Amino acid sequence: MRDGLRLMPFHGLRYVPERVGSLAAVTSPPYDVVVRPDGLHHLESADPHNIVRLILPQADTSDARNEQAARTLHDWLAAGILSADPEPALYVYEQRKGDMLQRGVIGALALSTADAGIVLPHEDVMPHVVTDRAGLMRATSANLEPLLLTYRSDDGDTPVPGAAEVVEATASLPPLLCTTTEDGFRHRLWAITDPVDLAAVTADLGHRQALIADGHHRWATYLRLQEEHPSPTPWDFGLVLLVDTVRYPLQVRAIHRMLRRLPVTEALAALEGVFRIRQVDGPLSAALAALGEASALGNAFLLTGDGRFHLVSDPDPALIDRTVRHDRPEAWRRLDATVLHATLLDTLWHVPDSPEHIVYIHDTEATVDMAERSGGTAVLLHPVREEVVRELARQGVTMPRKSTSFGPKPATGLVLRSLH
């Protein structure tokens, strides 16, 4: 068996249903998907024990926030709000909405695979976010939400099938929990504790390579904290959800930018003569359709925030040649995110990539709304195909930060991992 993924069972930390209003009311999207402040306030008021109080604690300083999260976690454990499962397990996790069905396995993944090319990142990270997440994990001694990783069961060696069969068989049994969140997704969770089943999953995944679909900053945080704790320790592992995209293909969406201090009129003026600019009709869905058509032919962006939609496309080739670095594959040089950062943000708009200037938002309508309320510019992007992401990752080439949003993302709060 060649080196591959090492997924280990753990004592899952879960909400005690009888101690909370409902499981749906204590869950949250991943920390970086919560639209603040409105979304944060909504989640905090949904239930006094909503997981957002751990993943996004509110205080004046980072130290105070981390101390508050650690204190909250300690209090919830002491009060029996959260409790550890008695047996170590891998967990089958299912998300369903309409015709969309996704299943995967949650476990503690050995971080030693990072240097072996077994886990492939595809995006750069922002150091200040890694520092923030590291402080929170360090204070709580817990993995509060799983990363989303994908693998393909048709990649590489083809041993005796194991993981897929165990996942499907487990999903036919009564679940540990079942809840439907307000976004319409039904979530179910099962524990795999049988030694034969655990061995089958472990052996199968031991031949696999994974792509980080969501959670690059948390992965970088895992690696930083592992360096701080000489092995062997629980910090040698990190909480992940692994999904086989042969059976359950993920959806790939774009992550948009909202430029706080750049009005739309100034943004468009800076692009005159080097991009084609044309106004397209709304509503938002129609404007996004126009963006999709333009993106199929080359780099294209949709700018809004002034009540209108401006399609920006057909950049001057000489400008791209001058502003985009040449030491990367052509597929990387043609990415919309590459051109956005190198050509528009850095060269034409002179917008620093810092939280004071750029907000990264997954939700399209929220991006537009924030731009209209703040007088800034929403830059909407078309999603990248998964094949492009995976191929660049295999070449060891990372995309610009926040280039993609894979989903559906696991709900935060269904199972946590304590490092004590």
GROMACS .gro file of C-alpha atoms in nm:
model
  420
    1MET     CA    1   0.000   0.000   0.000
    2ARG     CA    2   0.142   0.338  -0.095
    3ASP     CA    3   0.113   0.639   0.136
    4GLY     CA    4  -0.234   0.785   0.142
    5LEU     CA    5  -0.494   0.935   0.373
    6ARG     CA    6  -0.489   0.825   0.737
    7LEU     CA    7  -0.833   0.885   0.886
    8MET     CA    8  -0.869   0.793   1.252
    9PRO     CA    9  -1.178   0.749   1.473
   10PHE     CA   10  -1.229   0.988   1.765
   11HIS     CA   11  -1.471   1.052   2.052
   12GLY     CA   12  -1.711   1.294   1.887
   13LEU     CA   13  -1.827   1.587   2.094
   14ARG     CA   14  -2.197   1.646   2.027
   15TYR     CA   15  -2.490   1.848   2.157
   16VAL     CA   16  -2.721   1.665   2.395
   17PRO     CA   17  -3.060   1.710   2.222
   18GLU     CA   18  -3.255   1.729   2.548
   19ARG     CA   19  -3.043   2.024   2.665
   20VAL     CA   20  -3.099   2.255   2.365
   21GLY     CA   21  -3.403   2.398   2.190
   22SER     CA   22  -3.334   2.201   1.872
   23LEU     CA   23  -3.028   2.073   1.687
   24ALA     CA   24  -3.112   2.300   1.395
   25ALA     CA   25  -3.110   2.605   1.624
   26VAL     CA   26  -2.757   2.537   1.753
   27THR     CA   27  -2.591   2.479   1.414
   28SER     CA   28  -2.425   2.738   1.192
   29PRO     CA   29  -2.262   2.766   0.852
   30PRO     CA   30  -1.878   2.760   0.860
   31TYR     CA   31  -1.729   3.066   1.030
   32ASP     CA   32  -1.625   3.235   0.704
   33VAL     CA   33  -1.970   3.197   0.547
   34VAL     CA   34  -2.158   3.374   0.826
   35VAL     CA   35  -2.250   3.718   0.693
   36ARG     CA   36  -2.171   3.961   0.973
   37PRO     CA   37  -2.327   4.134   1.157
   38ASP     CA   38  -2.680   4.040   1.050
   39GLY     CA   39  -2.618   3.667   1.014
   40LEU     CA   40  -2.418   3.654   1.335
   41HIS     CA   41  -2.693   3.823   1.537
   42HIS     CA   42  -2.954   3.594   1.384
   43LEU     CA   43  -2.761   3.283   1.486
   44GLU     CA   44  -2.683   3.412   1.835
   45SER     CA   45  -3.053   3.474   1.896
   46ALA     CA   46  -3.162   3.137   1.753
   47ASP     CA   47  -3.049   2.956   2.069
   48PRO     CA   48  -2.828   3.061   2.363
   49HIS     CA   49  -2.606   2.762   2.285
   50ASN     CA   50  -2.564   2.819   1.912
   51ILE     CA   51  -2.219   2.703   1.798
   52VAL     CA   52  -2.148   3.051   1.657
   53ARG     CA   53  -2.065   3.154   2.015
   54LEU     CA   54  -1.764   2.923   1.989
   55ILE     CA   55  -1.652   2.978   1.629
   56LEU     CA   56  -1.715   3.356   1.622
   57PRO     CA   57  -1.700   3.479   1.982
   58GLN     CA   58  -1.761   3.851   2.026
   59ALA     CA   59  -1.529   4.069   2.237
   60ASP     CA   60  -1.307   4.374   2.196
   61THR     CA   61  -0.974   4.196   2.145
   62SER     CA   62  -0.864   3.867   1.993
   63ASP     CA   63  -0.736   3.742   2.331
   64ALA     CA   64  -1.067   3.826   2.495
   65ARG     CA   65  -1.259   3.652   2.216
   66ASN     CA   66  -1.052   3.336   2.249
   67GLU     CA   67  -1.079   3.333   2.628
   68GLN     CA   68  -1.454   3.378   2.598
   69ALA     CA   69  -1.486   3.084   2.357
   70ALA     CA   70  -1.274   2.862   2.584
   71ARG     CA   71  -1.483   2.959   2.887
   72THR     CA   72  -1.808   2.898   2.697
   73LEU     CA   73  -1.694   2.554   2.581
   74HIS     CA   74  -1.589   2.462   2.935
   75ASP     CA   75  -1.923   2.578   3.075
   76TRP     CA   76  -2.124   2.386   2.815
   77LEU     CA   77  -1.931   2.067   2.887
   78ALA     CA   78  -1.976   2.110   3.261
   79ALA     CA   79  -2.350   2.172   3.221
   80GLY     CA   80  -2.399   1.873   2.991
   81ILE     CA   81  -2.491   2.084   2.687
   82LEU     CA   82  -2.214   1.904   2.497
   83SER     CA   83  -2.105   1.548   2.567
   84ALA     CA   84  -1.840   1.314   2.424
   85ASP     CA   85  -1.950   0.990   2.261
   86PRO     CA   86  -1.837   0.688   2.467
   87GLU     CA   87  -1.670   0.502   2.178
   88PRO     CA   88  -1.423   0.638   1.923
   89ALA     CA   89  -1.588   0.650   1.584
   90LEU     CA   90  -1.577   0.768   1.229
   91TYR     CA   91  -1.900   0.944   1.136
   92VAL     CA   92  -2.106   0.913   0.821
   93TYR     CA   93  -2.259   1.252   0.744
   94GLU     CA   94  -2.542   1.309   0.498
   95GLN     CA   95  -2.687   1.629   0.356
   96ARG     CA   96  -3.002   1.623   0.146
   97LYS     CA   97  -3.212   1.893  -0.018
   98GLY     CA   98  -3.453   1.805  -0.295
   99ASP     CA   99  -3.263   1.597  -0.550
  100MET     CA  100  -2.925   1.689  -0.401
  101LEU     CA  101  -2.769   1.416  -0.186
  102GLN     CA  102  -2.420   1.420  -0.040
  103ARG     CA  103  -2.257   1.167   0.192
  104GLY     CA  104  -1.910   1.153   0.337
  105VAL     CA  105  -1.699   1.039   0.632
  106ILE     CA  106  -1.592   1.262   0.923
  107GLY     CA  107  -1.275   1.167   1.108
  108ALA     CA  108  -0.942   1.287   1.245
  109LEU     CA  109  -0.696   1.307   0.956
  110ALA     CA  110  -0.324   1.261   1.012
  111LEU     CA  111  -0.146   1.586   0.924
  112SER     CA  112   0.171   1.401   0.828
  113THR     CA  113   0.018   1.367   0.482
  114ALA     CA  114   0.072   1.741   0.425
  115ASP     CA  115   0.433   1.702   0.316
  116ALA     CA  116   0.369   1.392   0.107
  117GLY     CA  117   0.139   1.551  -0.151
  118ILE     CA  118  -0.153   1.346  -0.021
  119VAL     CA  119  -0.366   1.646   0.078
  120LEU     CA  120  -0.369   1.908  -0.196
  121PRO     CA  121  -0.444   2.272  -0.119
  122HIS     CA  122  -0.551   2.484  -0.414
  123GLU     CA  123  -0.574   2.834  -0.268
  124ASP     CA  124  -0.338   3.075  -0.097
  125VAL     CA  125  -0.426   3.182   0.258
  126MET     CA  126  -0.430   3.512   0.443
  127PRO     CA  127  -0.184   3.504   0.736
  128HIS     CA  128  -0.399   3.714   0.967
  129VAL     CA  129  -0.689   3.467   0.932
  130VAL     CA  130  -0.460   3.173   1.016
  131THR     CA  131  -0.336   3.363   1.321
  132ASP     CA  132  -0.695   3.431   1.429
  133ARG     CA  133  -0.806   3.068   1.388
  134ALA     CA  134  -0.491   2.940   1.559
  135GLY     CA  135  -0.561   3.155   1.864
  136LEU     CA  136  -0.914   3.019   1.885
  137MET     CA  137  -0.812   2.651   1.847
  138ARG     CA  138  -0.525   2.697   2.091
  139ALA     CA  139  -0.755   2.848   2.354
  140THR     CA  140  -1.035   2.592   2.316
  141SER     CA  141  -0.811   2.288   2.248
  142ALA     CA  142  -1.073   2.176   2.000
  143ASN     CA  143  -1.147   2.136   1.630
  144LEU     CA  144  -1.481   2.314   1.622
  145GLU     CA  145  -1.576   2.248   1.259
  146PRO     CA  146  -1.459   2.001   0.993
  147LEU     CA  147  -1.277   2.095   0.676
  148LEU     CA  148  -1.437   1.973   0.353
  149LEU     CA  149  -1.203   1.749   0.152
  150THR     CA  150  -1.280   1.561  -0.167
  151TYR     CA  151  -1.129   1.245  -0.307
  152ARG     CA  152  -1.203   1.030  -0.610
  153SER     CA  153  -1.254   0.657  -0.570
  154ASP     CA  154  -1.140   0.603  -0.929
  155ASP     CA  155  -0.797   0.766  -0.869
  156GLY     CA  156  -0.479   0.561  -0.844
  157ASP     CA  157  -0.486   0.206  -0.714
  158THR     CA  158  -0.816   0.021  -0.706
  159PRO     CA  159  -0.811  -0.206  -0.401
  160VAL     CA  160  -1.101  -0.413  -0.275
  161PRO     CA  161  -1.388  -0.163  -0.227
  162GLY     CA  162  -1.438  -0.057   0.132
  163ALA     CA  163  -1.525   0.300   0.225
  164ALA     CA  164  -1.814   0.345  -0.018
  165GLU     CA  165  -1.982   0.021   0.087
  166VAL     CA  166  -1.945   0.100   0.457
  167VAL     CA  167  -2.085   0.450   0.406
  168GLU     CA  168  -2.390   0.326   0.215
  169ALA     CA  169  -2.458   0.039   0.455
  170THR     CA  170  -2.428   0.268   0.757
  171ALA     CA  171  -2.667   0.520   0.598
  172SER     CA  172  -2.937   0.251   0.587
  173LEU     CA  173  -2.939   0.231   0.968
  174PRO     CA  174  -3.118   0.459   1.217
  175PRO     CA  175  -2.906   0.777   1.258
  176LEU     CA  176  -2.761   0.929   1.573
  177LEU     CA  177  -2.928   1.255   1.481
  178CYS     CA  178  -3.149   1.407   1.215
  179THR     CA  179  -3.233   1.774   1.176
  180THR     CA  180  -3.342   2.015   0.906
  181THR     CA  181  -3.184   2.360   0.905
  182GLU     CA  182  -3.358   2.676   0.790
  183ASP     CA  183  -3.185   2.661   0.450
  184GLY     CA  184  -3.388   2.349   0.375
  185PHE     CA  185  -3.104   2.096   0.413
  186ARG     CA  186  -3.172   1.779   0.610
  187HIS     CA  187  -2.868   1.657   0.803
  188ARG     CA  188  -2.816   1.304   0.935
  189LEU     CA  189  -2.522   1.157   1.126
  190TRP     CA  190  -2.420   0.798   1.203
  191ALA     CA  191  -2.128   0.652   1.400
  192ILE     CA  192  -1.904   0.378   1.257
  193THR     CA  193  -1.764   0.186   1.555
  194ASP     CA  194  -1.739  -0.174   1.432
  195PRO     CA  195  -1.368  -0.267   1.403
  196VAL     CA  196  -1.422  -0.447   1.071
  197ASP     CA  197  -1.597  -0.146   0.918
  198LEU     CA  198  -1.335   0.093   1.055
  199ALA     CA  199  -1.057  -0.122   0.909
  200ALA     CA  200  -1.229  -0.131   0.569
  201VAL     CA  201  -1.262   0.248   0.555
  202THR     CA  202  -0.904   0.300   0.675
  203ALA     CA  203  -0.759   0.055   0.422
  204ASP     CA  204  -0.952   0.206   0.131
  205LEU     CA  205  -0.863   0.567   0.213
  206GLY     CA  206  -0.502   0.464   0.261
  207HIS     CA  207  -0.477   0.459  -0.120
  208ARG     CA  208  -0.634   0.799  -0.173
  209GLN     CA  209  -0.529   1.158  -0.233
  210ALA     CA  210  -0.758   1.446  -0.130
  211LEU     CA  211  -0.824   1.799  -0.248
  212ILE     CA  212  -0.909   2.067   0.007
  213ALA     CA  213  -1.246   2.190  -0.113
  214ASP     CA  214  -1.320   2.423   0.178
  215GLY     CA  215  -1.111   2.516   0.479
  216HIS     CA  216  -0.766   2.621   0.357
  217HIS     CA  217  -0.718   2.857   0.651
  218ARG     CA  218  -0.817   2.590   0.902
  219TRP     CA  219  -0.580   2.342   0.734
  220ALA     CA  220  -0.296   2.594   0.758
  221THR     CA  221  -0.398   2.645   1.121
  222TYR     CA  222  -0.379   2.270   1.190
  223LEU     CA  223  -0.025   2.263   1.051
  224ARG     CA  224   0.085   2.567   1.251
  225LEU     CA  225  -0.047   2.422   1.576
  226GLN     CA  226   0.107   2.084   1.503
  227GLU     CA  227   0.447   2.256   1.481
  228GLU     CA  228   0.388   2.405   1.828
  229HIS     CA  229   0.329   2.064   1.987
  230PRO     CA  230   0.611   1.808   1.948
  231SER     CA  231   0.474   1.473   1.828
  232PRO     CA  232   0.307   1.254   1.922
  233THR     CA  233   0.005   1.457   2.039
  234PRO     CA  234  -0.363   1.495   1.940
  235TRP     CA  235  -0.247   1.804   1.744
  236ASP     CA  236  -0.103   1.564   1.483
  237PHE     CA  237  -0.460   1.521   1.355
  238GLY     CA  238  -0.733   1.754   1.232
  239LEU     CA  239  -1.109   1.720   1.190
  240VAL     CA  240  -1.222   1.670   0.827
  241LEU     CA  241  -1.517   1.558   0.618
  242LEU     CA  242  -1.411   1.343   0.320
  243VAL     CA  243  -1.650   1.320   0.023
  244ASP     CA  244  -1.604   1.090  -0.277
  245THR     CA  245  -1.690   1.315  -0.571
  246VAL     CA  246  -1.725   1.018  -0.806
  247ARG     CA  247  -2.040   0.923  -0.615
  248TYR     CA  248  -2.133   1.267  -0.484
  249PRO     CA  249  -2.009   1.553  -0.705
  250LEU     CA  250  -1.978   1.885  -0.525
  251GLN     CA  251  -2.111   2.215  -0.652
  252VAL     CA  252  -1.850   2.483  -0.721
  253ARG     CA  253  -1.943   2.847  -0.668
  254ALA     CA  254  -1.749   3.169  -0.683
  255ILE     CA  255  -1.651   3.384  -0.387
  256HIS     CA  256  -1.720   3.751  -0.455
  257ARG     CA  257  -1.540   4.068  -0.348
  258MET     CA  258  -1.689   4.381  -0.199
  259LEU     CA  259  -1.456   4.681  -0.222
  260ARG     CA  260  -1.535   4.905   0.072
  261ARG     CA  261  -1.367   5.227  -0.042
  262LEU     CA  262  -1.399   5.215  -0.420
  263PRO     CA  263  -1.722   5.357  -0.569
  264VAL     CA  264  -1.850   5.196  -0.889
  265THR     CA  265  -1.794   5.512  -1.096
  266GLU     CA  266  -1.425   5.521  -1.002
  267ALA     CA  267  -1.385   5.149  -1.061
  268LEU     CA  268  -1.529   5.172  -1.411
  269ALA     CA  269  -1.330   5.485  -1.499
  270ALA     CA  270  -1.005   5.303  -1.424
  271LEU     CA  271  -1.098   5.026  -1.668
  272GLU     CA  272  -1.183   5.250  -1.964
  273GLY     CA  273  -0.979   5.167  -2.272
  274VAL     CA  274  -0.832   4.840  -2.143
  275PHE     CA  275  -1.152   4.637  -2.084
  276ARG     CA  276  -1.481   4.620  -2.267
  277ILE     CA  277  -1.753   4.767  -2.043
  278ARG     CA  278  -2.122   4.734  -2.111
  279GLN     CA  279  -2.432   4.769  -1.900
  280VAL     CA  280  -2.652   4.458  -1.884
  281ASP     CA  281  -3.011   4.424  -1.779
  282GLY     CA  282  -3.125   4.293  -1.443
  283PRO     CA  283  -3.251   4.129  -1.237
  284LEU     CA  284  -2.944   3.979  -1.072
  285SER     CA  285  -3.011   3.633  -1.216
  286ALA     CA  286  -3.015   3.772  -1.572
  287ALA     CA  287  -2.698   3.971  -1.513
  288LEU     CA  288  -2.525   3.660  -1.376
  289ALA     CA  289  -2.634   3.467  -1.684
  290ALA     CA  290  -2.468   3.733  -1.900
  291LEU     CA  291  -2.156   3.698  -1.687
  292GLY     CA  292  -2.157   3.322  -1.743
  293GLU     CA  293  -2.176   3.364  -2.120
  294ALA     CA  294  -1.891   3.614  -2.120
  295SER     CA  295  -1.676   3.398  -1.890
  296ALA     CA  296  -1.698   3.109  -2.135
  297LEU     CA  297  -1.506   3.325  -2.384
  298GLY     CA  298  -1.246   3.480  -2.153
  299ASN     CA  299  -1.199   3.685  -1.838
  300ALA     CA  300  -1.517   3.861  -1.727
  301PHE     CA  301  -1.650   4.030  -1.413
  302LEU     CA  302  -1.981   4.182  -1.308
  303LEU     CA  303  -1.958   4.513  -1.121
  304THR     CA  304  -2.248   4.658  -0.929
  305GLY     CA  305  -2.336   4.860  -0.622
  306ASP     CA  306  -2.493   5.161  -0.795
  307GLY     CA  307  -2.822   4.991  -0.880
  308ARG     CA  308  -2.700   4.883  -1.224
  309PHE     CA  309  -2.500   4.589  -1.360
  310HIS     CA  310  -2.178   4.650  -1.554
  311LEU     CA  311  -2.023   4.359  -1.744
  312VAL     CA  312  -1.645   4.395  -1.773
  313SER     CA  313  -1.475   4.163  -2.025
  314ASP     CA  314  -1.219   4.134  -2.309
  315PRO     CA  315  -0.909   4.271  -2.134
  316ASP     CA  316  -0.629   4.418  -2.344
  317PRO     CA  317  -0.387   4.124  -2.400
  318ALA     CA  318  -0.087   4.356  -2.359
  319LEU     CA  319  -0.218   4.461  -2.017
  320ILE     CA  320  -0.257   4.099  -1.906
  321ASP     CA  321   0.088   4.015  -2.037
  322ARG     CA  322   0.237   4.303  -1.841
  323THR     CA  323   0.053   4.252  -1.512
  324VAL     CA  324   0.015   3.873  -1.469
  325ARG     CA  325   0.325   3.677  -1.372
  326HIS     CA  326   0.468   3.436  -1.630
  327ASP     CA  327   0.611   3.168  -1.400
  328ARG     CA  328   0.281   2.984  -1.362
  329PRO     CA  329   0.084   2.751  -1.595
  330GLU     CA  330  -0.131   2.917  -1.857
  331ALA     CA  331  -0.445   2.780  -1.689
  332TRP     CA  332  -0.350   2.975  -1.376
  333ARG     CA  333  -0.274   3.292  -1.573
  334ARG     CA  334  -0.621   3.279  -1.732
  335LEU     CA  335  -0.812   3.244  -1.404
  336ASP     CA  336  -1.056   3.528  -1.337
  337ALA     CA  337  -0.929   3.549  -0.980
  338THR     CA  338  -0.571   3.583  -1.105
  339VAL     CA  339  -0.660   3.867  -1.340
  340LEU     CA  340  -0.880   4.030  -1.078
  341HIS     CA  341  -0.602   4.048  -0.821
  342ALA     CA  342  -0.300   4.110  -1.044
  343THR     CA  343  -0.453   4.339  -1.304
  344LEU     CA  344  -0.755   4.510  -1.149
  345LEU     CA  345  -0.694   4.524  -0.775
  346ASP     CA  346  -0.315   4.567  -0.778
  347THR     CA  347  -0.249   4.759  -1.099
  348LEU     CA  348  -0.559   4.955  -1.203
  349TRP     CA  349  -0.748   5.008  -0.879
  350HIS     CA  350  -0.458   5.005  -0.629
  351VAL     CA  351  -0.675   4.834  -0.368
  352PRO     CA  352  -0.478   4.662  -0.087
  353ASP     CA  353  -0.580   4.306  -0.007
  354SER     CA  354  -0.671   4.378   0.355
  355PRO     CA  355  -0.997   4.354   0.555
  356GLU     CA  356  -1.022   4.734   0.563
  357HIS     CA  357  -1.054   4.740   0.185
  358ILE     CA  358  -1.188   4.402   0.067
  359VAL     CA  359  -1.465   4.182   0.205
  360TYR     CA  360  -1.487   3.824   0.070
  361ILE     CA  361  -1.849   3.706   0.056
  362HIS     CA  362  -1.995   3.374  -0.060
  363ASP     CA  363  -2.354   3.490  -0.100
  364THR     CA  364  -2.416   3.688  -0.421
  365GLU     CA  365  -2.718   3.886  -0.302
  366ALA     CA  366  -2.544   3.975   0.024
  367THR     CA  367  -2.245   4.107  -0.172
  368VAL     CA  368  -2.464   4.331  -0.384
  369ASP     CA  369  -2.663   4.451  -0.083
  370MET     CA  370  -2.350   4.538   0.113
  371ALA     CA  371  -2.205   4.734  -0.179
  372GLU     CA  372  -2.527   4.932  -0.226
  373ARG     CA  373  -2.547   5.016   0.144
  374SER     CA  374  -2.182   5.116   0.176
  375GLY     CA  375  -2.132   5.295  -0.156
  376GLY     CA  376  -1.863   5.046  -0.254
  377THR     CA  377  -1.823   4.813  -0.550
  378ALA     CA  378  -1.937   4.452  -0.567
  379VAL     CA  379  -1.717   4.243  -0.797
  380LEU     CA  380  -1.904   3.925  -0.890
  381LEU     CA  381  -1.719   3.629  -1.040
  382HIS     CA  382  -1.821   3.317  -1.232
  383PRO     CA  383  -1.720   2.985  -1.069
  384VAL     CA  384  -1.417   2.784  -1.179
  385ARG     CA  385  -1.466   2.425  -1.297
  386GLU     CA  386  -1.357   2.158  -1.046
  387GLU     CA  387  -1.131   1.988  -1.305
  388VAL     CA  388  -0.926   2.308  -1.338
  389VAL     CA  389  -0.893   2.336  -0.959
  390ARG     CA  390  -0.784   1.973  -0.919
  391GLU     CA  391  -0.534   1.981  -1.206
  392LEU     CA  392  -0.365   2.296  -1.079
  393ALA     CA  393  -0.348   2.147  -0.729
  394ARG     CA  394  -0.183   1.833  -0.866
  395GLN     CA  395   0.081   2.054  -1.026
  396GLY     CA  396   0.143   2.216  -0.688
  397VAL     CA  397   0.002   2.549  -0.806
  398THR     CA  398  -0.221   2.740  -0.565
  399MET     CA  399  -0.495   2.971  -0.686
  400PRO     CA  400  -0.545   3.323  -0.551
  401ARG     CA  401  -0.704   3.323  -0.207
  402LYS     CA  402  -1.080   3.280  -0.191
  403SER     CA  403  -1.109   3.169  -0.553
  404THR     CA  404  -1.369   2.897  -0.509
  405SER     CA  405  -1.653   2.789  -0.285
  406PHE     CA  406  -1.727   2.417  -0.290
  407GLY     CA  407  -2.052   2.296  -0.145
  408PRO     CA  408  -2.271   2.204   0.011
  409LYS     CA  409  -2.057   2.277   0.315
  410PRO     CA  410  -2.099   2.073   0.633
  411ALA     CA  411  -2.307   2.236   0.902
  412THR     CA  412  -2.099   2.344   1.201
  413GLY     CA  413  -2.208   2.209   1.538
  414LEU     CA  414  -2.313   1.852   1.460
  415VAL     CA  415  -1.986   1.694   1.575
  416LEU     CA  416  -1.675   1.854   1.729
  417ARG     CA  417  -1.337   1.710   1.827
  418SER     CA  418  -1.176   1.783   2.161
  419LEU     CA  419  -0.797   1.764   2.183
  420HIS     CA  420  -0.794   1.701   2.558
   0.00000   0.00000   0.00000
